[in-house]
Amino acid sequence: MRKIFLMGLAAILSALLLANWPQPAMAHDPHDVVQQIELSPDYAQDQTLFLLVRGSFLKSTDGGQHWRRQVRGLTHRGALTAFALSPQSPEQLYLVANGDGVYRSDDAGETWQPAAQGLAETALTQIATARDRVFVAGESGQLYRSVDGAPWSVAYTAAAPISAMAVSPDQPEQVLLGDRDGRIYQPAHSGQTWLSAATLDSPITQIAFPRDAADAQTVYVGTASAGVFRSRDGGQTFSAVNQGLSDLNVQDIAAVDERDRVRLYAATATEGVFYSDDGGDRWQPLSLGLTRTDQADRMGHPHFTQLSLSPAFEQDGVLFVSGFNGLFKTADRGQSWTEVSTLPVNIVIGLALSPSYGDDQTLAVVNYVGEAYLSQDAGATWEPMAQGLAQPYFTGRLAAVDPNEDERRFQDVAFSPSYPTDQTIFATLLQNGVLRYQQGRWRLHRLQQWERALTLVPSPSYASDRTLFLGTQKGRIYRSTDGGRSYDPVGQIEAQAGNESPYLVISPNFAADQTLYMTGPAGVYQTTDAGQTWQPVTDAAQFQTKGSFRLAISPDYAQDQMLLLATSAGLYQTVDAGRSWQAVTGLAAEAAPYVEAVAISPNYAVDQTFFVSLRGQGLMKTTDRGQTFEPVGDATLPFAIVTNFEAATMPLVISPSFATDQTLYGLGAVSSEIFRSTDVGVTWETLPLPNSPIFEAYRQRQYGPLMRAQLWLHVYRSRLLKWGIAAIAALASYGLLSYLPLEKRLPLSRRQIKLGGTVAVFAIALAVLLYG
């Protein structure tokens, strides 16, 4: 009987394992949120693409297989909003930024220079180019024009903010504007005056002249709620052409005149791409392969935004569409679409060096979602730190989750100060958790309430006090005194806004002074009682207009009381523990450059050296405590967290044995790679990380039998414990019933009493444990 019972229980558990294992699910994460895509005029030969995605300007020279951030000369503080290629020169591009004006590149985006002379406003959102002229517009309704590179001048002032503009590719003097009130404007008298030519019933979202048009008078207009309109008289009159267009929120239109027939593509906010082969008279959907996410709806963003035709479209049929969920490409004129990766999940988001790096050459990196690697030879080779990173360990369920809810988004990584002996590494997660890596496996530790756990520092005396501190986006500070197994809230500052990450630094003399500093929305906060109470040490009036705070503390803090604060408007230094802050001058030609990273030499008391990464200008080095600076390294390398990504790791990290090895590491690429210099930052090499098959299998939720069993046991361990207790109770009752002569009092056989009693006890015990 006992054997039968145990065999039955095992069969039930096996059935549950098979029944509860979900099929693999594809996921797209992170959302690329592609703003704009443009193709090189020679795309068929050079395969060059330009892209605006989540605020970063990227370039690909292999058709979108690999991307590089283009940063040299882009010193902007505001968001990059739009760009355009010059029709005269394939090497010339123009880029506008909200608050920074216009930038121009003459080498296909490799380097940039400001081109804002004459602009009365810098909050720009629209740009269009003709043969020898460029037009830009912003929120004021003013249209600016530059001819042959001359300073900008006001060409026209519209009645509402300009929301669309277009220049005929065949007749550059033919320009049309659209505004948010639905008005269409066109120039008269060679552009000296402008006329309001027509008014539609919806804000204008796009204006398109057919490429290679036989009839230069045909123009198409997209609107936010009334669909597509067509004009056959150069924009004087318009008629709606929406038959078959089921989504009237039109974000973009691409038009090409092929064999005297206008082919049109329209990108709509929700339903995707529509196609017309008769100039707009009839439309049909072409959205096979396009994907959407409900996050776009929750955030009020369109799912699809912009179209870009290949210059050789008639031959290659290539078209791109951008949107909230990424970039998509068709090579068959829209019959099917495939996703083109732009911001992969394995972007490096965190980097840390072993405290004994000089001896063990060990460093760890964490990628944006679910990947971590360890190198023990200074980055020459890497091994995946995979154990414990399968998704069910975080979600507590076997079913796939929405990629927006993937809890394995890394934020920071740190070595134990006692790493040579305890071999421990810590990492923080965006979604309420801290990971501890020991004995080849990650273990997850949750906080008491849901938090975005961003920044973590261990005590310099970790070997004796077992203490770590954690800062969250809500401004709460947690402390662990048991080596990271549990965390308790101890302090509070103001909550961060948006995707800003707090930076937390600890005094090297913490055992004596109990001091930490943390950045918040108003500047820097200090505690001198191990995190229990915090006070601001920066003047809110001085720093309230600045942002993107990143903090570094001197390794000689006990003597020099020095910290450096990187901001979006300059570098600041204190030499009195935060009581006063002074701007560090001489970094750049402008007074307050955007500082993206700062790193202080561990031998600062002797070498007086620190490094500063300036947006668009590269790396600067000082060897006299910030009195003077010199540029070092390659200014095309981005030592900066990728725009609009949360991360609390400093993008520039100095070797603990810098005095002898002269080594620095950096991160900031939109691919799985880091940068290393072994000559004080003068030259840099790129170190690619492997695309480990185990992480690819994790992404596809393809686990081997042993891993499946481990995950199943992890997910159902609580239930299994309760089933086990119920089974023990049942077995105990079976033994008890074997000794009680109940068959003499009941009209049942001894076998029936033992079987029935055992089943009843098991069922009752299980019901109480599961539902009681």
Short mmCIF file of C-alpha atoms in Angstrom, two decimals, residues 249-636:
data_model
loop_
_atom_site.label_atom_id
_atom_site.label_comp_id
_atom_site.label_asym_id
_atom_site.label_seq_id
_atom_site.Cartn_x
_atom_site.Cartn_y
_atom_site.Cartn_z
CA ASN A 249 -3.95 58.85 -37.24
CA VAL A 250 -1.31 59.09 -39.96
CA GLN A 251 2.24 59.59 -38.72
CA ASP A 252 4.16 59.50 -42.00
CA ILE A 253 3.80 59.11 -45.75
CA ALA A 254 6.35 57.85 -48.27
CA ALA A 255 5.61 58.36 -51.94
CA VAL A 256 7.42 57.34 -55.11
CA ASP A 257 6.38 57.77 -58.75
CA GLU A 258 6.97 54.47 -60.53
CA ARG A 259 6.16 54.21 -64.23
CA ASP A 260 3.72 57.11 -64.06
CA ARG A 261 1.96 55.53 -61.10
CA VAL A 262 2.32 56.92 -57.59
CA ARG A 263 2.94 54.28 -54.95
CA LEU A 264 2.17 55.39 -51.41
CA TYR A 265 2.97 53.99 -48.00
CA ALA A 266 1.42 55.41 -44.84
CA ALA A 267 2.51 54.67 -41.28
CA THR A 268 -0.38 54.98 -38.86
CA ALA A 269 -0.18 55.34 -35.11
CA THR A 270 -1.82 52.04 -34.18
CA GLU A 271 -2.39 49.68 -37.09
CA GLY A 272 0.96 49.94 -38.84
CA VAL A 273 1.63 50.35 -42.55
CA PHE A 274 -0.88 50.84 -45.36
CA TYR A 275 -0.19 50.79 -49.10
CA SER A 276 -1.77 52.34 -52.16
CA ASP A 277 -0.69 51.71 -55.76
CA ASP A 278 -3.10 54.21 -57.29
CA GLY A 279 -2.07 57.49 -55.75
CA GLY A 280 -4.17 57.10 -52.61
CA ASP A 281 -7.54 56.20 -54.09
CA ARG A 282 -7.54 52.84 -52.30
CA TRP A 283 -5.47 51.55 -49.37
CA GLN A 284 -4.67 48.10 -48.04
CA PRO A 285 -2.84 47.07 -44.85
CA LEU A 286 0.69 45.69 -45.07
CA SER A 287 1.60 44.91 -41.48
CA LEU A 288 2.62 41.25 -41.46
CA GLY A 289 5.50 40.97 -38.98
CA LEU A 290 5.05 44.34 -37.30
CA THR A 291 4.67 44.18 -33.52
CA ARG A 292 3.13 46.44 -30.90
CA THR A 293 3.25 46.76 -27.13
CA ASP A 294 0.60 48.06 -24.76
CA GLN A 295 3.29 50.14 -23.07
CA ALA A 296 2.98 52.59 -25.97
CA ASP A 297 -0.71 52.99 -25.20
CA ARG A 298 -0.07 53.46 -21.49
CA MET A 299 2.50 56.15 -22.21
CA GLY A 300 0.46 57.85 -24.94
CA HIS A 301 2.95 57.14 -27.74
CA PRO A 302 2.13 56.04 -31.29
CA HIS A 303 3.11 52.49 -32.12
CA PHE A 304 4.52 53.45 -35.52
CA THR A 305 6.00 56.77 -36.54
CA GLN A 306 8.19 57.13 -39.62
CA LEU A 307 8.91 55.57 -42.99
CA SER A 308 12.07 55.60 -45.09
CA LEU A 309 12.31 54.29 -48.64
CA SER A 310 15.48 52.93 -50.16
CA PRO A 311 16.86 55.27 -52.85
CA ALA A 312 16.79 52.19 -55.10
CA PHE A 313 13.30 51.15 -53.98
CA GLU A 314 12.15 50.26 -57.48
CA GLN A 315 14.92 47.66 -57.68
CA ASP A 316 15.35 46.41 -54.09
CA GLY A 317 11.89 46.95 -52.58
CA VAL A 318 13.47 48.03 -49.27
CA LEU A 319 11.49 50.14 -46.83
CA PHE A 320 11.93 50.80 -43.11
CA VAL A 321 9.32 51.78 -40.54
CA SER A 322 10.16 52.97 -37.05
CA GLY A 323 8.09 52.89 -33.91
CA PHE A 324 7.83 52.42 -30.18
CA ASN A 325 8.62 48.73 -30.37
CA GLY A 326 11.65 49.12 -32.62
CA LEU A 327 12.75 49.28 -36.23
CA PHE A 328 11.29 47.07 -38.96
CA LYS A 329 12.45 46.37 -42.50
CA THR A 330 10.83 44.95 -45.60
CA ALA A 331 12.66 43.83 -48.73
CA ASP A 332 9.49 42.84 -50.60
CA ARG A 333 7.67 46.19 -50.77
CA GLY A 334 5.86 45.65 -47.49
CA GLN A 335 4.51 42.15 -47.94
CA SER A 336 6.40 41.06 -44.81
CA TRP A 337 8.44 42.80 -42.14
CA THR A 338 11.32 41.72 -39.92
CA GLU A 339 12.68 43.48 -36.87
CA VAL A 340 16.09 45.15 -37.06
CA SER A 341 17.80 45.25 -33.67
CA THR A 342 19.11 48.67 -32.65
CA LEU A 343 19.45 48.56 -28.86
CA PRO A 344 20.12 44.91 -27.99
CA VAL A 345 19.46 43.41 -24.59
CA ASN A 346 23.17 42.81 -24.08
CA ILE A 347 24.21 46.46 -23.94
CA VAL A 348 26.75 46.71 -21.12
CA ILE A 349 25.15 48.62 -18.26
CA GLY A 350 27.58 48.00 -15.39
CA LEU A 351 31.30 47.41 -14.92
CA ALA A 352 33.41 46.76 -11.83
CA LEU A 353 36.98 45.71 -11.08
CA SER A 354 38.19 43.38 -8.37
CA PRO A 355 39.81 45.21 -5.43
CA SER A 356 42.86 43.04 -6.12
CA TYR A 357 42.75 43.62 -9.89
CA GLY A 358 46.52 44.13 -9.99
CA ASP A 359 46.96 40.50 -8.92
CA ASP A 360 43.89 38.66 -10.23
CA GLN A 361 43.07 40.75 -13.37
CA THR A 362 39.39 40.18 -12.60
CA LEU A 363 36.46 42.31 -13.72
CA ALA A 364 32.72 41.79 -13.99
CA VAL A 365 30.16 43.31 -16.34
CA VAL A 366 26.39 43.16 -16.33
CA ASN A 367 24.29 43.73 -19.42
CA TYR A 368 20.94 45.46 -19.63
CA VAL A 369 18.75 42.37 -19.33
CA GLY A 370 19.72 39.07 -17.78
CA GLU A 371 23.40 38.71 -18.65
CA ALA A 372 26.56 38.87 -16.55
CA TYR A 373 30.14 37.97 -17.38
CA LEU A 374 33.37 37.52 -15.45
CA SER A 375 36.89 37.89 -16.84
CA GLN A 376 40.01 36.79 -15.01
CA ASP A 377 42.48 37.99 -17.64
CA ALA A 378 41.72 41.71 -17.94
CA GLY A 379 38.95 41.22 -20.50
CA ALA A 380 40.74 38.92 -22.94
CA THR A 381 38.26 36.10 -22.28
CA TRP A 382 34.90 35.93 -20.53
CA GLU A 383 32.85 33.32 -18.75
CA PRO A 384 29.08 33.64 -18.29
CA MET A 385 27.80 34.09 -14.75
CA ALA A 386 24.57 32.35 -15.62
CA GLN A 387 23.55 30.18 -12.68
CA GLY A 388 20.54 31.75 -10.99
CA LEU A 389 19.65 34.13 -13.85
CA ALA A 390 16.88 32.12 -15.52
CA GLN A 391 13.67 34.12 -15.49
CA PRO A 392 11.59 31.82 -13.22
CA TYR A 393 14.03 32.48 -10.36
CA PHE A 394 12.81 36.08 -10.44
CA THR A 395 9.15 35.77 -11.35
CA GLY A 396 8.31 32.68 -9.32
CA ARG A 397 6.41 31.20 -12.25
CA LEU A 398 7.21 29.16 -15.33
CA ALA A 399 5.07 31.12 -17.76
CA ALA A 400 6.68 33.81 -19.89
CA VAL A 401 6.16 37.40 -18.76
CA ASP A 402 5.68 40.62 -20.68
CA PRO A 403 9.19 41.82 -21.59
CA ASN A 404 8.35 45.13 -19.93
CA GLU A 405 8.06 43.21 -16.68
CA ASP A 406 11.32 41.28 -17.00
CA GLU A 407 12.85 41.61 -13.55
CA ARG A 408 16.41 40.83 -14.63
CA ARG A 409 17.34 44.38 -15.62
CA PHE A 410 20.70 45.10 -14.10
CA GLN A 411 21.56 48.54 -12.73
CA ASP A 412 24.87 48.34 -10.87
CA VAL A 413 27.58 45.85 -9.97
CA ALA A 414 30.17 45.86 -7.17
CA PHE A 415 32.85 43.55 -5.84
CA SER A 416 33.14 42.73 -2.18
CA PRO A 417 36.16 44.57 -0.74
CA SER A 418 37.14 41.10 0.54
CA TYR A 419 36.79 39.46 -2.86
CA PRO A 420 40.18 37.68 -2.72
CA THR A 421 38.88 35.64 0.22
CA ASP A 422 35.07 35.62 -0.07
CA GLN A 423 34.74 35.63 -3.91
CA THR A 424 31.52 37.67 -3.65
CA ILE A 425 30.00 40.06 -6.19
CA PHE A 426 26.81 42.11 -5.80
CA ALA A 427 24.46 43.51 -8.42
CA THR A 428 21.30 45.60 -8.24
CA LEU A 429 18.14 45.20 -10.28
CA LEU A 430 15.66 47.72 -11.60
CA GLN A 431 12.78 45.65 -10.27
CA ASN A 432 13.17 45.37 -6.51
CA GLY A 433 16.10 43.15 -5.89
CA VAL A 434 19.76 42.70 -5.10
CA LEU A 435 21.77 39.76 -6.35
CA ARG A 436 24.67 38.13 -4.51
CA TYR A 437 27.11 35.99 -6.49
CA GLN A 438 28.94 33.31 -4.53
CA GLN A 439 30.21 29.85 -5.36
CA GLY A 440 29.31 30.26 -9.02
CA ARG A 441 25.65 31.17 -8.50
CA TRP A 442 23.47 34.27 -8.15
CA ARG A 443 21.01 34.46 -5.26
CA LEU A 444 18.18 36.97 -5.23
CA HIS A 445 17.33 39.06 -2.17
CA ARG A 446 14.15 41.13 -2.20
CA LEU A 447 13.53 44.41 -0.41
CA GLN A 448 10.66 44.85 2.04
CA GLN A 449 8.66 46.93 -0.44
CA TRP A 450 8.78 47.32 -4.20
CA GLU A 451 11.69 49.53 -5.23
CA ARG A 452 13.85 50.35 -8.18
CA ALA A 453 17.10 49.24 -6.58
CA LEU A 454 19.76 51.19 -8.40
CA THR A 455 23.00 52.02 -6.61
CA LEU A 456 24.99 49.91 -4.16
CA VAL A 457 28.24 50.37 -2.22
CA PRO A 458 29.89 48.01 0.27
CA SER A 459 31.59 49.26 3.39
CA PRO A 460 35.38 49.55 3.07
CA SER A 461 35.43 47.44 6.27
CA TYR A 462 33.11 44.83 4.79
CA ALA A 463 35.29 41.96 6.00
CA SER A 464 34.47 42.88 9.60
CA ASP A 465 31.16 44.78 9.51
CA ARG A 466 29.46 42.86 6.62
CA THR A 467 27.74 46.13 5.67
CA LEU A 468 26.37 47.34 2.34
CA PHE A 469 24.23 50.34 1.44
CA LEU A 470 21.64 50.56 -1.29
CA GLY A 471 20.03 53.66 -2.82
CA THR A 472 16.73 53.51 -4.70
CA GLN A 473 14.90 55.69 -7.17
CA LYS A 474 12.33 56.58 -4.52
CA GLY A 475 15.13 58.13 -2.48
CA ARG A 476 15.19 55.41 0.18
CA ILE A 477 18.46 54.12 1.58
CA TYR A 478 18.71 50.50 2.71
CA ARG A 479 21.42 48.89 4.79
CA SER A 480 22.53 45.29 5.09
CA THR A 481 24.68 44.12 7.98
CA ASP A 482 24.69 40.42 7.10
CA GLY A 483 26.65 40.42 3.88
CA GLY A 484 23.74 41.26 1.61
CA ARG A 485 21.28 38.59 2.70
CA SER A 486 18.73 41.11 3.99
CA TYR A 487 18.22 44.86 3.71
CA ASP A 488 16.45 47.25 6.06
CA PRO A 489 15.41 50.84 5.28
CA VAL A 490 17.43 53.34 7.29
CA GLY A 491 17.08 56.72 5.58
CA GLN A 492 15.21 58.82 3.04
CA ILE A 493 15.91 61.68 0.63
CA GLU A 494 13.83 63.09 -2.22
CA ALA A 495 12.74 60.67 -4.92
CA GLN A 496 14.38 60.73 -8.33
CA ALA A 497 12.43 61.80 -11.40
CA GLY A 498 12.17 59.97 -14.71
CA ASN A 499 15.05 57.67 -15.58
CA GLU A 500 17.60 59.44 -13.40
CA SER A 501 19.66 57.12 -11.20
CA PRO A 502 21.02 58.12 -7.80
CA TYR A 503 24.76 57.79 -7.19
CA LEU A 504 25.91 56.60 -3.78
CA VAL A 505 29.51 56.90 -2.53
CA ILE A 506 30.98 55.92 0.82
CA SER A 507 33.82 57.45 2.77
CA PRO A 508 37.03 55.39 2.61
CA ASN A 509 37.21 56.15 6.35
CA PHE A 510 33.65 54.93 6.97
CA ALA A 511 34.54 52.89 10.05
CA ALA A 512 35.46 56.13 11.81
CA ASP A 513 33.29 58.83 10.20
CA GLN A 514 30.14 56.82 9.22
CA THR A 515 29.79 59.08 6.16
CA LEU A 516 28.08 58.51 2.83
CA TYR A 517 26.86 60.82 0.06
CA MET A 518 24.02 60.30 -2.38
CA THR A 519 22.68 62.33 -5.28
CA GLY A 520 19.06 63.39 -5.48
CA PRO A 521 16.97 65.68 -7.67
CA ALA A 522 18.25 68.81 -5.89
CA GLY A 523 21.92 67.86 -5.68
CA VAL A 524 23.95 66.00 -3.05
CA TYR A 525 22.90 64.67 0.39
CA GLN A 526 25.17 63.58 3.24
CA THR A 527 24.85 61.27 6.22
CA THR A 528 27.33 61.03 9.09
CA ASP A 529 25.45 58.37 11.05
CA ALA A 530 25.58 55.40 8.68
CA GLY A 531 22.53 56.39 6.67
CA GLN A 532 19.98 57.13 9.37
CA THR A 533 19.69 60.87 8.76
CA TRP A 534 20.51 62.83 5.61
CA GLN A 535 21.05 66.52 4.97
CA PRO A 536 21.47 68.38 1.67
CA VAL A 537 24.99 69.74 1.20
CA THR A 538 24.35 71.57 -2.06
CA ASP A 539 22.40 74.76 -2.56
CA ALA A 540 19.14 73.94 -4.33
CA ALA A 541 19.20 77.30 -6.10
CA GLN A 542 22.64 76.52 -7.49
CA PHE A 543 21.81 73.04 -8.76
CA GLN A 544 18.07 72.94 -9.43
CA THR A 545 18.54 73.73 -13.14
CA LYS A 546 21.19 71.05 -13.52
CA GLY A 547 20.71 67.31 -13.68
CA SER A 548 22.27 63.96 -14.51
CA PHE A 549 24.28 64.04 -11.28
CA ARG A 550 27.20 61.60 -10.95
CA LEU A 551 29.34 61.58 -7.84
CA ALA A 552 32.89 60.47 -7.06
CA ILE A 553 34.74 60.60 -3.74
CA SER A 554 38.45 61.04 -3.20
CA PRO A 555 40.28 57.92 -1.97
CA ASP A 556 42.13 60.37 0.31
CA TYR A 557 38.85 61.79 1.65
CA ALA A 558 39.91 61.57 5.31
CA GLN A 559 42.57 64.18 4.58
CA ASP A 560 41.32 66.23 1.60
CA GLN A 561 37.48 66.07 2.14
CA MET A 562 37.15 66.15 -1.66
CA LEU A 563 34.27 65.05 -3.87
CA LEU A 564 33.54 65.68 -7.55
CA LEU A 565 30.01 66.17 -8.87
CA ALA A 566 29.40 65.71 -12.59
CA THR A 567 26.31 67.51 -13.92
CA SER A 568 24.64 68.35 -17.21
CA ALA A 569 26.05 71.85 -16.81
CA GLY A 570 29.59 71.53 -15.54
CA LEU A 571 31.83 69.78 -13.02
CA TYR A 572 31.78 70.85 -9.36
CA GLN A 573 34.24 70.18 -6.58
CA THR A 574 34.14 70.39 -2.81
CA VAL A 575 37.21 70.25 -0.56
CA ASP A 576 35.30 70.72 2.70
CA ALA A 577 33.03 67.65 2.77
CA GLY A 578 30.25 69.37 0.84
CA ARG A 579 29.91 72.61 2.78
CA SER A 580 30.76 74.55 -0.39
CA TRP A 581 31.03 73.67 -4.07
CA GLN A 582 33.01 75.41 -6.79
CA ALA A 583 32.77 75.00 -10.54
CA VAL A 584 35.84 73.38 -12.06
CA THR A 585 36.99 75.61 -14.91
CA GLY A 586 39.17 74.98 -17.93
CA LEU A 587 37.48 71.74 -18.99
CA ALA A 588 36.21 73.05 -22.31
CA ALA A 589 35.71 76.19 -24.35
CA GLU A 590 32.20 76.60 -23.00
CA ALA A 591 31.76 77.47 -19.36
CA ALA A 592 29.55 74.56 -18.31
CA PRO A 593 29.98 71.43 -20.45
CA TYR A 594 27.85 68.32 -20.04
CA VAL A 595 29.90 65.96 -17.85
CA GLU A 596 29.01 62.30 -18.35
CA ALA A 597 31.60 60.58 -16.15
CA VAL A 598 34.33 61.32 -13.64
CA ALA A 599 36.91 58.95 -12.17
CA ILE A 600 39.54 59.68 -9.53
CA SER A 601 42.91 57.94 -9.35
CA PRO A 602 43.19 55.59 -6.34
CA ASN A 603 46.64 57.15 -5.85
CA TYR A 604 45.16 60.67 -5.91
CA ALA A 605 47.09 61.90 -2.86
CA VAL A 606 50.30 61.38 -4.83
CA ASP A 607 49.45 61.72 -8.54
CA GLN A 608 46.63 64.34 -8.18
CA THR A 609 44.94 62.77 -11.19
CA PHE A 610 41.34 62.43 -12.24
CA PHE A 611 39.56 61.95 -15.56
CA VAL A 612 36.41 63.61 -16.89
CA SER A 613 34.27 62.50 -19.84
CA LEU A 614 32.62 65.43 -21.63
CA ARG A 615 29.62 64.93 -23.89
CA GLY A 616 30.73 65.33 -27.48
CA GLN A 617 34.30 66.24 -26.55
CA GLY A 618 35.87 63.07 -25.23
CA LEU A 619 38.09 62.45 -22.25
CA MET A 620 39.99 65.10 -20.26
CA LYS A 621 42.77 64.44 -17.75
CA THR A 622 44.20 66.54 -14.94
CA THR A 623 47.35 65.83 -12.95
CA ASP A 624 47.12 68.91 -10.72
CA ARG A 625 43.81 68.42 -8.88
CA GLY A 626 41.77 70.12 -11.61
CA GLN A 627 43.81 73.26 -12.15
CA THR A 628 44.51 72.36 -15.78
CA PHE A 629 43.26 69.70 -18.19
CA GLU A 630 44.43 68.05 -21.37
CA PRO A 631 42.43 65.91 -23.81
CA VAL A 632 43.37 62.24 -24.02
CA GLY A 633 42.15 59.27 -26.00
CA ASP A 634 39.63 58.90 -28.78
CA ALA A 635 36.82 61.47 -28.74
CA THR A 636 34.60 59.19 -30.84
#
